[in-house]
mmCIF file of C-alpha atoms in Angstrom:
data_model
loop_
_atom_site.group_PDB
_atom_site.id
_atom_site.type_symbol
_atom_site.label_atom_id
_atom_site.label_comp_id
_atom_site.label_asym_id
_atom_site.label_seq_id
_atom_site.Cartn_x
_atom_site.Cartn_y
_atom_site.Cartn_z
ATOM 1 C CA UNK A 1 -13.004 -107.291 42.376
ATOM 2 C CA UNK A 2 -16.059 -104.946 41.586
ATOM 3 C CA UNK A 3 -15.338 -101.616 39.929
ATOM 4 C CA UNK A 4 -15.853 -98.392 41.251
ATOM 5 C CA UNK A 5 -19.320 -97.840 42.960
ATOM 6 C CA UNK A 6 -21.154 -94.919 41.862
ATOM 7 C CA UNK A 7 -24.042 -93.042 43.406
ATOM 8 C CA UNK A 8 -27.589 -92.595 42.883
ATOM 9 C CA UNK A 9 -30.351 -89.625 42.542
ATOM 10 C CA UNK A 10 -33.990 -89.029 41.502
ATOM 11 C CA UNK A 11 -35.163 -85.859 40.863
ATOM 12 C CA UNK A 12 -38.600 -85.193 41.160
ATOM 13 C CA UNK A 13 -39.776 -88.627 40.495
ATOM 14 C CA UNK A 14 -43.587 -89.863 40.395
ATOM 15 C CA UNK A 15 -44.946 -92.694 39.153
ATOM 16 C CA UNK A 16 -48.537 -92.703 38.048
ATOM 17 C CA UNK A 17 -51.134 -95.752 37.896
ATOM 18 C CA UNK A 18 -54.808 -96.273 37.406
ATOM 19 C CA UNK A 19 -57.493 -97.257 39.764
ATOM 20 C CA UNK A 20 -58.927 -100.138 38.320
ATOM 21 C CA UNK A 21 -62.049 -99.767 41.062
ATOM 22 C CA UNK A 22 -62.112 -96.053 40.072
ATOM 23 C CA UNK A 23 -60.396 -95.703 37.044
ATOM 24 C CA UNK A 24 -58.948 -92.371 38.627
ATOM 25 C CA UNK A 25 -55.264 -91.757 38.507
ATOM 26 C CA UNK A 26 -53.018 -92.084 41.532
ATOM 27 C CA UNK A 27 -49.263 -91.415 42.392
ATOM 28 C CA UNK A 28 -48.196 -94.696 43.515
ATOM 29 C CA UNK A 29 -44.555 -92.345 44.195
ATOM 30 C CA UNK A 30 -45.022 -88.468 44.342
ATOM 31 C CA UNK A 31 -42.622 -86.033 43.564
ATOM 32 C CA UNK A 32 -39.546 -88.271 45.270
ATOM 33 C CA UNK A 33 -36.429 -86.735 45.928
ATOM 34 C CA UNK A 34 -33.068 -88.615 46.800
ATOM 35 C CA UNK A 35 -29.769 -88.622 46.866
ATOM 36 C CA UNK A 36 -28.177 -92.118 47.501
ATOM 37 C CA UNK A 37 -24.023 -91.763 47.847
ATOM 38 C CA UNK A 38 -21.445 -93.976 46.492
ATOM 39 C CA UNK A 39 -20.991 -97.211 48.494
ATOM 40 C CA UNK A 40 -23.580 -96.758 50.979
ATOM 41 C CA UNK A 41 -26.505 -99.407 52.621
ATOM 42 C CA UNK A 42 -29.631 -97.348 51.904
ATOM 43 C CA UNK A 43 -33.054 -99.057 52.991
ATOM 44 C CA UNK A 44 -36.281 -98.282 51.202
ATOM 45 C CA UNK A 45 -38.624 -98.925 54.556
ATOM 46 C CA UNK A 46 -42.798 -98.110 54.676
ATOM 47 C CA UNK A 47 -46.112 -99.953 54.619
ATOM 48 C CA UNK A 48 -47.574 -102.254 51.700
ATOM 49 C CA UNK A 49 -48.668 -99.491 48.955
ATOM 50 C CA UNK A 50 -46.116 -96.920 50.339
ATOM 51 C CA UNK A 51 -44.199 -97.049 47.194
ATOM 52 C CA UNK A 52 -40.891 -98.417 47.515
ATOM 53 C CA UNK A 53 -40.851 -101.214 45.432
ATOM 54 C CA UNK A 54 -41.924 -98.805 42.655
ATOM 55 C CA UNK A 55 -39.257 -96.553 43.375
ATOM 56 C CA UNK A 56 -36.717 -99.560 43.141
ATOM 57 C CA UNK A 57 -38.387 -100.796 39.779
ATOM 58 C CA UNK A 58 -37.841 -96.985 38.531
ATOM 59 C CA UNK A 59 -34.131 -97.522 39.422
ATOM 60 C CA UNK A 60 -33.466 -101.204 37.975
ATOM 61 C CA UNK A 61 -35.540 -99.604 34.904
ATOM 62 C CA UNK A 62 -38.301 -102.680 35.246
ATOM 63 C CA UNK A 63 -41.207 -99.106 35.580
ATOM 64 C CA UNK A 64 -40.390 -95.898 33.901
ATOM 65 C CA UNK A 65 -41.252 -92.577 35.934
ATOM 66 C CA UNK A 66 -43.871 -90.452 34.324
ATOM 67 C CA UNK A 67 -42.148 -87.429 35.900
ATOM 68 C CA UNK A 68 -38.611 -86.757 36.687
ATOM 69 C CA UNK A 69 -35.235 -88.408 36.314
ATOM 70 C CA UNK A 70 -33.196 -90.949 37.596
ATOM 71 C CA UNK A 71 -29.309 -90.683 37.562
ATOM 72 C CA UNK A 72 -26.766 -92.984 37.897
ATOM 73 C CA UNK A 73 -23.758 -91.509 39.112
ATOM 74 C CA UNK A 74 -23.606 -88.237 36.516
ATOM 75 C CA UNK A 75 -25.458 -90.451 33.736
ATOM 76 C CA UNK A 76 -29.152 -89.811 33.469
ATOM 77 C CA UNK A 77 -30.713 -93.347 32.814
ATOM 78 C CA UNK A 78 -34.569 -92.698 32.218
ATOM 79 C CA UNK A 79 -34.081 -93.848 28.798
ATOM 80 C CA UNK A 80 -32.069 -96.893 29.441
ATOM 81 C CA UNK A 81 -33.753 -100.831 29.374
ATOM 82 C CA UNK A 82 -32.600 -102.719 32.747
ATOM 83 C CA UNK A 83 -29.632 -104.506 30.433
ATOM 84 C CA UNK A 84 -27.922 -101.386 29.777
ATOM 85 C CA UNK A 85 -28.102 -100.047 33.073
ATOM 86 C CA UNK A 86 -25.020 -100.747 35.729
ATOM 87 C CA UNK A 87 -27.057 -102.036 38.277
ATOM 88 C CA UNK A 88 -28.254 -106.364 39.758
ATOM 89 C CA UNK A 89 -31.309 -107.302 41.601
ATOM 90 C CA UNK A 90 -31.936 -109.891 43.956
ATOM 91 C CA UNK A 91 -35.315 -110.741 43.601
ATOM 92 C CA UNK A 92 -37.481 -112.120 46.657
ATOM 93 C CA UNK A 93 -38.104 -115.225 45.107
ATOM 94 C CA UNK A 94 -34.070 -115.610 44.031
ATOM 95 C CA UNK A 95 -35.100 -116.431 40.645
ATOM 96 C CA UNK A 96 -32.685 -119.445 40.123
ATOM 97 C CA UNK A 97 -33.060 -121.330 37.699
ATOM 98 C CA UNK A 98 -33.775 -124.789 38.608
ATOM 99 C CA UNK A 99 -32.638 -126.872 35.471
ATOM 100 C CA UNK A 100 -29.232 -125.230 36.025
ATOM 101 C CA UNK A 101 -26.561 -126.124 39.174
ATOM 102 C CA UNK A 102 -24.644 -123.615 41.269
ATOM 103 C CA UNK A 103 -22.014 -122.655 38.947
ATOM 104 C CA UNK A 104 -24.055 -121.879 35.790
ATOM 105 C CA UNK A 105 -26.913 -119.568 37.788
ATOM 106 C CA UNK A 106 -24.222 -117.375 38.553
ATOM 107 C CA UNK A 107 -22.604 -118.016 35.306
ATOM 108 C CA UNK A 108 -25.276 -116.816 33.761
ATOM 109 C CA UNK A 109 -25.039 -113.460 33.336
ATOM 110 C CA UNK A 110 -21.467 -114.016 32.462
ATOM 111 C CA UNK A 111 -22.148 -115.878 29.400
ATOM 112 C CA UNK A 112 -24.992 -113.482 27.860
ATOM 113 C CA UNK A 113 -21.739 -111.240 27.728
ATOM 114 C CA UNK A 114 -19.807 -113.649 26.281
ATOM 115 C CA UNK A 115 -16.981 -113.815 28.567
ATOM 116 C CA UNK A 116 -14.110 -116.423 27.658
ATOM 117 C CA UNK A 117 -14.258 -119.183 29.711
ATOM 118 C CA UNK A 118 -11.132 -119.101 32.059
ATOM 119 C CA UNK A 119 -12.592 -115.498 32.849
ATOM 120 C CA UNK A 120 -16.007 -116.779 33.702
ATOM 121 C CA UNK A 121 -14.198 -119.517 35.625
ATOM 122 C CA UNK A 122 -12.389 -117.344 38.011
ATOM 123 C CA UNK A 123 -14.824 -114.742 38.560
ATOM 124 C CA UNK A 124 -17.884 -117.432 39.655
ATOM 125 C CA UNK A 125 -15.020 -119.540 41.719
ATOM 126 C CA UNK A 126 -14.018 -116.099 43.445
ATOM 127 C CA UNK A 127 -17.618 -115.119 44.252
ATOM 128 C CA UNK A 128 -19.057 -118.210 45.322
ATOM 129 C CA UNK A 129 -15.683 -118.086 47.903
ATOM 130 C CA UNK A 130 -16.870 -114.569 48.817
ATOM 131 C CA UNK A 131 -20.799 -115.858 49.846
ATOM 132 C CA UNK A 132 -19.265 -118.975 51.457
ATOM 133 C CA UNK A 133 -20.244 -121.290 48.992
ATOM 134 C CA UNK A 134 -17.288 -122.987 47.765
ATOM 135 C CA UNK A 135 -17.017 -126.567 46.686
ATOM 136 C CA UNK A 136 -20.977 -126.344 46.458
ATOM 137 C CA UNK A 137 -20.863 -125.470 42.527
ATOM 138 C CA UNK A 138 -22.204 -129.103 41.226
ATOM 139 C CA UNK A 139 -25.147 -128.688 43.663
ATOM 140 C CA UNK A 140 -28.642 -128.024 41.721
ATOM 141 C CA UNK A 141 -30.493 -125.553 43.445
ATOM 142 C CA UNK A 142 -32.864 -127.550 44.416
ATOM 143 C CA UNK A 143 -30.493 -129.480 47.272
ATOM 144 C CA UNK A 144 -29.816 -126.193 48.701
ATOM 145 C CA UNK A 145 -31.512 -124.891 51.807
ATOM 146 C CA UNK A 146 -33.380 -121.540 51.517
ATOM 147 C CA UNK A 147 -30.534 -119.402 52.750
ATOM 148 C CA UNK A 148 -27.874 -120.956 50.181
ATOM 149 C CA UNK A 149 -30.699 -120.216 47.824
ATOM 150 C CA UNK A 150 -30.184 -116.772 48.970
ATOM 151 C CA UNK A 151 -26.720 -116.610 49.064
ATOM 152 C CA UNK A 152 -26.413 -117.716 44.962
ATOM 153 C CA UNK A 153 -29.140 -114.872 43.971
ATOM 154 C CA UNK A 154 -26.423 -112.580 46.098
ATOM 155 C CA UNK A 155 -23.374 -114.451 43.725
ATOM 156 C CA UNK A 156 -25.232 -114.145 40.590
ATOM 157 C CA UNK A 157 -26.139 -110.406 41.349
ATOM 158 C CA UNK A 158 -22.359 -109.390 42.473
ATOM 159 C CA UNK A 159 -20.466 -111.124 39.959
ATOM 160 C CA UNK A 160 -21.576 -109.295 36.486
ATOM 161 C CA UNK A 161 -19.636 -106.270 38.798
ATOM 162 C CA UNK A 162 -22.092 -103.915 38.999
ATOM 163 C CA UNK A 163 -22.259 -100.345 39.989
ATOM 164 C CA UNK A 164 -25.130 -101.092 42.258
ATOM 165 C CA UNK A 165 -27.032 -103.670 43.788
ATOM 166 C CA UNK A 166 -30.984 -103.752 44.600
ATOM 167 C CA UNK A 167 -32.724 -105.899 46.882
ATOM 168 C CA UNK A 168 -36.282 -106.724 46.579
ATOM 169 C CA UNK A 169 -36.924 -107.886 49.787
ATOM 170 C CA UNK A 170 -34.906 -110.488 49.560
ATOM 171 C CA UNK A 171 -35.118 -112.310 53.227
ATOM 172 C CA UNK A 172 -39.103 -112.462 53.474
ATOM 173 C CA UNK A 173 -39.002 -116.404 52.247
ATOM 174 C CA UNK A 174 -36.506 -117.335 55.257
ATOM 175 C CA UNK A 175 -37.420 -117.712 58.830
ATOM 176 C CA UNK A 176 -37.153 -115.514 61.416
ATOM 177 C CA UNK A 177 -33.326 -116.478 62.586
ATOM 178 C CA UNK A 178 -32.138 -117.404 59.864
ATOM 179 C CA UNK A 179 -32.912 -114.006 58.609
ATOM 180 C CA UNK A 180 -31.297 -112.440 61.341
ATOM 181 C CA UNK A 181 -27.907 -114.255 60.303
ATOM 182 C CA UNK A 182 -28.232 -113.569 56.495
ATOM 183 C CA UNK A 183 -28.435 -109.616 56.787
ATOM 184 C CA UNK A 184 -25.605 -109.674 58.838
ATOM 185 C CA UNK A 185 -23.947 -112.009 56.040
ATOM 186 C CA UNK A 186 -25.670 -109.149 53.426
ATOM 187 C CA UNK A 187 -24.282 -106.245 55.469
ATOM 188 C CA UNK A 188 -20.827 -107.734 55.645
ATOM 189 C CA UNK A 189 -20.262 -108.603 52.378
ATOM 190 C CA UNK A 190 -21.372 -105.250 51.367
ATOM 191 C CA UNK A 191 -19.306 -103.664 52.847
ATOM 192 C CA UNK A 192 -16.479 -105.961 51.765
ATOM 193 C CA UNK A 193 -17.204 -105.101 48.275
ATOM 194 C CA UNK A 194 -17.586 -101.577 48.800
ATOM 195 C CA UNK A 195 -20.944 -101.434 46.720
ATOM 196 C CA UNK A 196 -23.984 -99.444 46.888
ATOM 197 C CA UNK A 197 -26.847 -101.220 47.761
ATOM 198 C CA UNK A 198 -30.583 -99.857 47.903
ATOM 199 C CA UNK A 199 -32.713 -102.185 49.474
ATOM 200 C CA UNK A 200 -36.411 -102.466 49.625
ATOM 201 C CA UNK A 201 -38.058 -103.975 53.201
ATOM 202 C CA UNK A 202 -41.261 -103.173 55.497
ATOM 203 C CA UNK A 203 -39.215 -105.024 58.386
ATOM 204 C CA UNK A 204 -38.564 -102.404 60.935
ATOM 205 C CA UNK A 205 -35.947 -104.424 62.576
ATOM 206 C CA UNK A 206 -33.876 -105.566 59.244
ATOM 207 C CA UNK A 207 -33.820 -101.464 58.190
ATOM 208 C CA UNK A 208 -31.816 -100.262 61.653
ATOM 209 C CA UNK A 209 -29.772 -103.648 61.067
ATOM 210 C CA UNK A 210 -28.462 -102.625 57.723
ATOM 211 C CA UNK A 211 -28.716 -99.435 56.939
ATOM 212 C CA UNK A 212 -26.561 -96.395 56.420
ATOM 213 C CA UNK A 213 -29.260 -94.580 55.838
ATOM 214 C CA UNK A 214 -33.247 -95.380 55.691
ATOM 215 C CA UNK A 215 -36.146 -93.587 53.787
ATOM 216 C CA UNK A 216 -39.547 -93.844 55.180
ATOM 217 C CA UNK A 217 -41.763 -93.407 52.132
ATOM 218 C CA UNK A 218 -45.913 -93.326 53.053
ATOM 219 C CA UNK A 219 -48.435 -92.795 50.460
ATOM 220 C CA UNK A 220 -46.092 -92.635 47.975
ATOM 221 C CA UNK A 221 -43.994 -89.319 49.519
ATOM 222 C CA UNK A 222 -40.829 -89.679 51.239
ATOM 223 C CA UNK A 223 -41.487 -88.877 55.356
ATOM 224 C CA UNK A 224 -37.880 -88.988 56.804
ATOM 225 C CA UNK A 225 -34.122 -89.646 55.262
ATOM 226 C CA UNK A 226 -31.511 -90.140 58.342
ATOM 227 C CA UNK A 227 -30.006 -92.798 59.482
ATOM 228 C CA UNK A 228 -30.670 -95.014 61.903
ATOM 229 C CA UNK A 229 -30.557 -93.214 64.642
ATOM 230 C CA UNK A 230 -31.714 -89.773 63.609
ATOM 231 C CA UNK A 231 -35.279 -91.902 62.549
ATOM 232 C CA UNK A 232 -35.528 -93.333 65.651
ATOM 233 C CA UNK A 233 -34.731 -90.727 68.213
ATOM 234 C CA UNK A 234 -35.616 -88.046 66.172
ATOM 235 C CA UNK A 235 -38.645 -88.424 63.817
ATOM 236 C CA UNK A 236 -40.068 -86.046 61.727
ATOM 237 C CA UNK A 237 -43.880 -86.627 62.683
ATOM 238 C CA UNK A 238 -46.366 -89.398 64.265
ATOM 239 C CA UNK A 239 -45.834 -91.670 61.627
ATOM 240 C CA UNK A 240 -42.072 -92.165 60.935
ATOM 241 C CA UNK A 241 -42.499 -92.236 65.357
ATOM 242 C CA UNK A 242 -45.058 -94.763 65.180
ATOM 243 C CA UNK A 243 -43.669 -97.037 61.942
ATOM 244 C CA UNK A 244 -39.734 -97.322 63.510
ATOM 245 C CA UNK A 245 -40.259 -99.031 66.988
ATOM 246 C CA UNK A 246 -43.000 -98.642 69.449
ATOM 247 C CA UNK A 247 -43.807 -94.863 70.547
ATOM 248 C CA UNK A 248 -45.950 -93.392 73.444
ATOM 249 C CA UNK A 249 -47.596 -90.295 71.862
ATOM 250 C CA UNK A 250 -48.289 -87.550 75.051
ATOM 251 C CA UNK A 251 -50.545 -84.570 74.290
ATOM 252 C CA UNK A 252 -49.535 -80.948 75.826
ATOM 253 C CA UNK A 253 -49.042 -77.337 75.821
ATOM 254 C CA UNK A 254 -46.140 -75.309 75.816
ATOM 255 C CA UNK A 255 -46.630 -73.110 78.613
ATOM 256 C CA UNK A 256 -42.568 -71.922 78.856
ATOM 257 C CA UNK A 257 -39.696 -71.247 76.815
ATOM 258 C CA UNK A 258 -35.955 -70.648 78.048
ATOM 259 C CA UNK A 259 -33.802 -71.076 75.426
ATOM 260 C CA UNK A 260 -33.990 -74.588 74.061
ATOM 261 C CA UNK A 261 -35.580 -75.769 76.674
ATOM 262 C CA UNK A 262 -39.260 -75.642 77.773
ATOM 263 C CA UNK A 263 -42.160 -76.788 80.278
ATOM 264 C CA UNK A 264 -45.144 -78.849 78.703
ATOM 265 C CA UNK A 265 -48.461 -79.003 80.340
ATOM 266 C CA UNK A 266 -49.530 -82.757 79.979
ATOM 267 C CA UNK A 267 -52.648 -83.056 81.399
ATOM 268 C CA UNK A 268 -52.620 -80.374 83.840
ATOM 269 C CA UNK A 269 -48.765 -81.188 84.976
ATOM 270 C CA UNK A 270 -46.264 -79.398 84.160
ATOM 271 C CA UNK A 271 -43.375 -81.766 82.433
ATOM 272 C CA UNK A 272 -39.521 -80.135 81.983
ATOM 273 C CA UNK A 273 -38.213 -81.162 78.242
ATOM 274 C CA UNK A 274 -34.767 -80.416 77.020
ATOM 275 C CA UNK A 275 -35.157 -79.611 73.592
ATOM 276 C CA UNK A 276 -38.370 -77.764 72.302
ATOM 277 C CA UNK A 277 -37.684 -77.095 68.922
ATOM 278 C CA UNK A 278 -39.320 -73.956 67.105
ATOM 279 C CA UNK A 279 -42.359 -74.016 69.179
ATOM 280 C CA UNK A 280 -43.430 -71.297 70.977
ATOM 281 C CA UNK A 281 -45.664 -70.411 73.757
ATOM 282 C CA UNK A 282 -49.420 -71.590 73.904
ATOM 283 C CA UNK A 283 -48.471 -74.103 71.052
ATOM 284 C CA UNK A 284 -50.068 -77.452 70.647
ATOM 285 C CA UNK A 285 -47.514 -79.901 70.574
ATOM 286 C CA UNK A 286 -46.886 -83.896 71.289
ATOM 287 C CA UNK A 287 -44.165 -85.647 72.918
ATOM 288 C CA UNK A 288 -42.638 -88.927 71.452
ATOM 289 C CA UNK A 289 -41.745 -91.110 74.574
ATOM 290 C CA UNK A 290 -39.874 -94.756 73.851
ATOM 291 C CA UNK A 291 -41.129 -97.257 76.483
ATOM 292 C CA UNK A 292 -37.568 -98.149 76.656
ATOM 293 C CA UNK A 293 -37.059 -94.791 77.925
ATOM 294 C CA UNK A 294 -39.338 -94.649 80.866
ATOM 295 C CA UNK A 295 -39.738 -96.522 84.025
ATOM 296 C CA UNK A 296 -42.366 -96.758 86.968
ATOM 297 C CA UNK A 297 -41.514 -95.320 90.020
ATOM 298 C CA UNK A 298 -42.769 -94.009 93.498
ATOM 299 C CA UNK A 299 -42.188 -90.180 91.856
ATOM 300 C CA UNK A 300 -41.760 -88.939 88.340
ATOM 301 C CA UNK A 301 -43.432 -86.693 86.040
ATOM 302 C CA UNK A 302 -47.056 -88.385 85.171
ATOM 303 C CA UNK A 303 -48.936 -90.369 88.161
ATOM 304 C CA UNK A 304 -50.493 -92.976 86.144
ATOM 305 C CA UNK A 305 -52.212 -96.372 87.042
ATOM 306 C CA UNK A 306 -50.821 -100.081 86.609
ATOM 307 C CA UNK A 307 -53.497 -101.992 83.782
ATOM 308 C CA UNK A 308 -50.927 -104.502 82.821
ATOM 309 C CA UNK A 309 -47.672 -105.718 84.588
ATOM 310 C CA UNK A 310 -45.861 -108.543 82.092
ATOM 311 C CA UNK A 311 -42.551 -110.237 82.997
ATOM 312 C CA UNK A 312 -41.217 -111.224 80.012
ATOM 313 C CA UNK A 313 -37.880 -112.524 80.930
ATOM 314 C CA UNK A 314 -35.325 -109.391 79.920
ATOM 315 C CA UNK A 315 -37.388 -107.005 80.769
ATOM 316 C CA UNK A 316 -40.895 -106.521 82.374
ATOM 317 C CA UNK A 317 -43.927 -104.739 79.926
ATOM 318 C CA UNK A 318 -46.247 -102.310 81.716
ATOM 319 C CA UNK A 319 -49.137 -100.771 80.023
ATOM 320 C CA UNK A 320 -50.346 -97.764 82.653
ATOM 321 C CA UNK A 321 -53.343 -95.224 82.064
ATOM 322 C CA UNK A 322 -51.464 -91.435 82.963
ATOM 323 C CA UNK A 323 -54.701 -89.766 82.886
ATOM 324 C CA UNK A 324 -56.927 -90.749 79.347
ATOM 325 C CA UNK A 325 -53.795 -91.487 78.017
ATOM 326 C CA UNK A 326 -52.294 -95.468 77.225
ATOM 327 C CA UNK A 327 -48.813 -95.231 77.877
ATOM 328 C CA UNK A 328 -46.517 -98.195 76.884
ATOM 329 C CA UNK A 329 -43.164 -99.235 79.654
ATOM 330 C CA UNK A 330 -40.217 -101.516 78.610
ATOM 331 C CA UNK A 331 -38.433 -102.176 81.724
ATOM 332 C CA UNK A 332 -35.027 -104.572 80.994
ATOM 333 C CA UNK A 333 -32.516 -106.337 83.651
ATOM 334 C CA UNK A 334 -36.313 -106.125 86.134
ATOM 335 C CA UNK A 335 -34.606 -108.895 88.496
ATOM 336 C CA UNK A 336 -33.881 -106.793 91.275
ATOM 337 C CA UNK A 337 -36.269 -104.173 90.683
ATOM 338 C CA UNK A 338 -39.727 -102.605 92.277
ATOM 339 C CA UNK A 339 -42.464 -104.905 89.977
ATOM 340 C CA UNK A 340 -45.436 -103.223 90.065
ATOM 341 C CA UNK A 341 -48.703 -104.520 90.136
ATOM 342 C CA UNK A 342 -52.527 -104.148 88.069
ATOM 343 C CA UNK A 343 -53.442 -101.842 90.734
ATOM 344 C CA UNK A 344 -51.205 -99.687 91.994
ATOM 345 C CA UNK A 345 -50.557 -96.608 91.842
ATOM 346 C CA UNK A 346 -47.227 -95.055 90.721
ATOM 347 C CA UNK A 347 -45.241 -92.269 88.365
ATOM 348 C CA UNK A 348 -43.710 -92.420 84.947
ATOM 349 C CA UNK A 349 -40.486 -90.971 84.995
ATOM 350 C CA UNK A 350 -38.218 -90.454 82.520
ATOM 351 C CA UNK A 351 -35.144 -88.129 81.628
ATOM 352 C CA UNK A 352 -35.993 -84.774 79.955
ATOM 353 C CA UNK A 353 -33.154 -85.425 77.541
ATOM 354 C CA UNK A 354 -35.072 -88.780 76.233
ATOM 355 C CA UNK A 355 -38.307 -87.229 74.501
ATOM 356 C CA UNK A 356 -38.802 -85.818 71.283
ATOM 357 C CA UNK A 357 -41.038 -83.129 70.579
ATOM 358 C CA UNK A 358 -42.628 -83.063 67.344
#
């Protein structure tokens, strides 16, 4: 149905505004550097004011960079209005048209390029089929619950056959489950079509759901490009660690090296990890523990002390104080398990294999 996808990559890309409280100049995206491939789910993910929705308005050409360039596949498209580019949005608020039914919003691109009318037919027919929307086409958009809303944005975008497709947060107006079902709908279809998407969120959770790959921008700089996984077990610093999930952030000293591995001090106790990086002896470093990777138990490396002990049905949420330091326990399936109580006394433990040292 859609043509061939085609890639995506900025080259030194900032984006300048104004202070209006100042009136000094800022770089809402700074010096940005990416390479998105053909057909791939790539998630723009970071804070309010982090800069990804600029960097997606420098793509869909709605904000010109002031620095750089922005290619689409081999073609450099700086210079190109949002018309002539080969990309679709789907906007946050859908941006339906409410005077107009099911068929004609996703007509409507159709008929600016002045498609005969048997095409137009078949294509809408075949992509409201494709979203699950068929014999719906009379409806005005107005009868439609929010997630059919979303689901004709989606038809409108896809069926002008674009290169690429760009989501603008697209979910935040739905509630929490049925969000959950339409990425899963988004992801599928995706990767039915075989398009590139980029896609613009600050939802943790909807990121690792989708994504190929995800780009933690802060302060308008990119932090981290990996996928899933790499960002999560392996971030590049405090907060990429802190923004994906929850993270328990121990303080200590390398105090020996053997190869990859290494022995931390952590307050005053000496802690085995399996992977030490390119520190070296007598350096600062901090450890990035998951709470779903540690547990409380009669021995382990950190004696720490019970402040909160929360059964919360899968699992059962422990906040303990190991030494000064807060540290953060998801423990799932606790049924049959040792529940500790505000109180006592125990040891986080935790495999030297499940800690990243940054």
């Amino acid at each position: 149905m859609l043509k061939e996808s085609k890639g995506i990559r900025l080259e030194h890309i900032s984006k300048i505004y104004q202070d209006p409280k100042t009136g000094k100049d800022f770089k809402a995206v700074d010096d940005a550097n990416l390479v998105i491939e053909p057909g791939s789910f790539v998630t723009l993910l970071g804070p309010s004011g982090c800069g990804k929705t600029t960097t997606l308005r420098m793509i869909a050409g709605f904000e010109s960079p002031d620095e750089g360039e922005i290619y689409l596949g081999d073609q450099p498209i700086n210079e190109l209005t949002p018309n002539k580019r080969d990309t679709a949005m789907v906007f946050q608020s859908y941006a339906l048209f409410p005077h107009y039914n099911v068929f004609d919003n996703v007509a409507y691109g159709l008929k600016l390029r002045k498609l005969d009318k048997k095409v137009i037919h078949d294509k809408v027919m075949e992509i409201l089929d494709l979203v699950e929307l068929s014999g719906m086409e009379g409806r005005m958009t107005n009868q439609l619950s929010g997630g059919q809303q979303q689901r004709v944005a989606l038809a409108r975008a896809l069926v002008v056959e674009p290169s690429v497709l760009l989501f603008d947060e697209p979910l935040s107006n739905l509630d929490a489950k049925l969000r959950v079902s339409m990425r899963t709908e988004i992801r599928n279809i995706q990767q039915r079509v075989g398009i590139t998407a980029v896609y613009v969120t600050h939802d943790q959770s909807e990121a690792m759901a989708l994504s190929d790959q995800i780009i933690i921008m802060n302060k308008g700089v990119v932090s981290q490009i990996g996928t899933p996984q790499e960002i999560y077990y392996h971030p590049a610093d405090e907060f990429v660690a802190d923004f994906i999930g929850e993270a328990n952030f121990l303080r200590g000293r390398l105090v020996q090296k053997d190869g990859e591995k290494g022995v931390l001090s952590i307050d005053n106790h000496d802690v085995e990890v399996d992977d030490i990086g390119s520190f070296e002896v007598g350096s600062d470093c901090t450890v990035v523990l998951r709470p779903e990777a540690a547990v409380l138990a009669p021995e382990g490396q950190l004696p720490c002390k019970v402040v909160m002990s929360c059964f919360m049905g899968e699992y059962q949420n422990y906040h303990v104080m190991a030494g000064d330091t807060l540290v953060k326990i998801t423990d799932f399936n606790p049924k049959h398990k040792r529940i500790y109580r505000v109180g006592e006394e125990a040891f986080v433990r935790f495999d030297t294999c499940d800690v990243h040292i940054i």
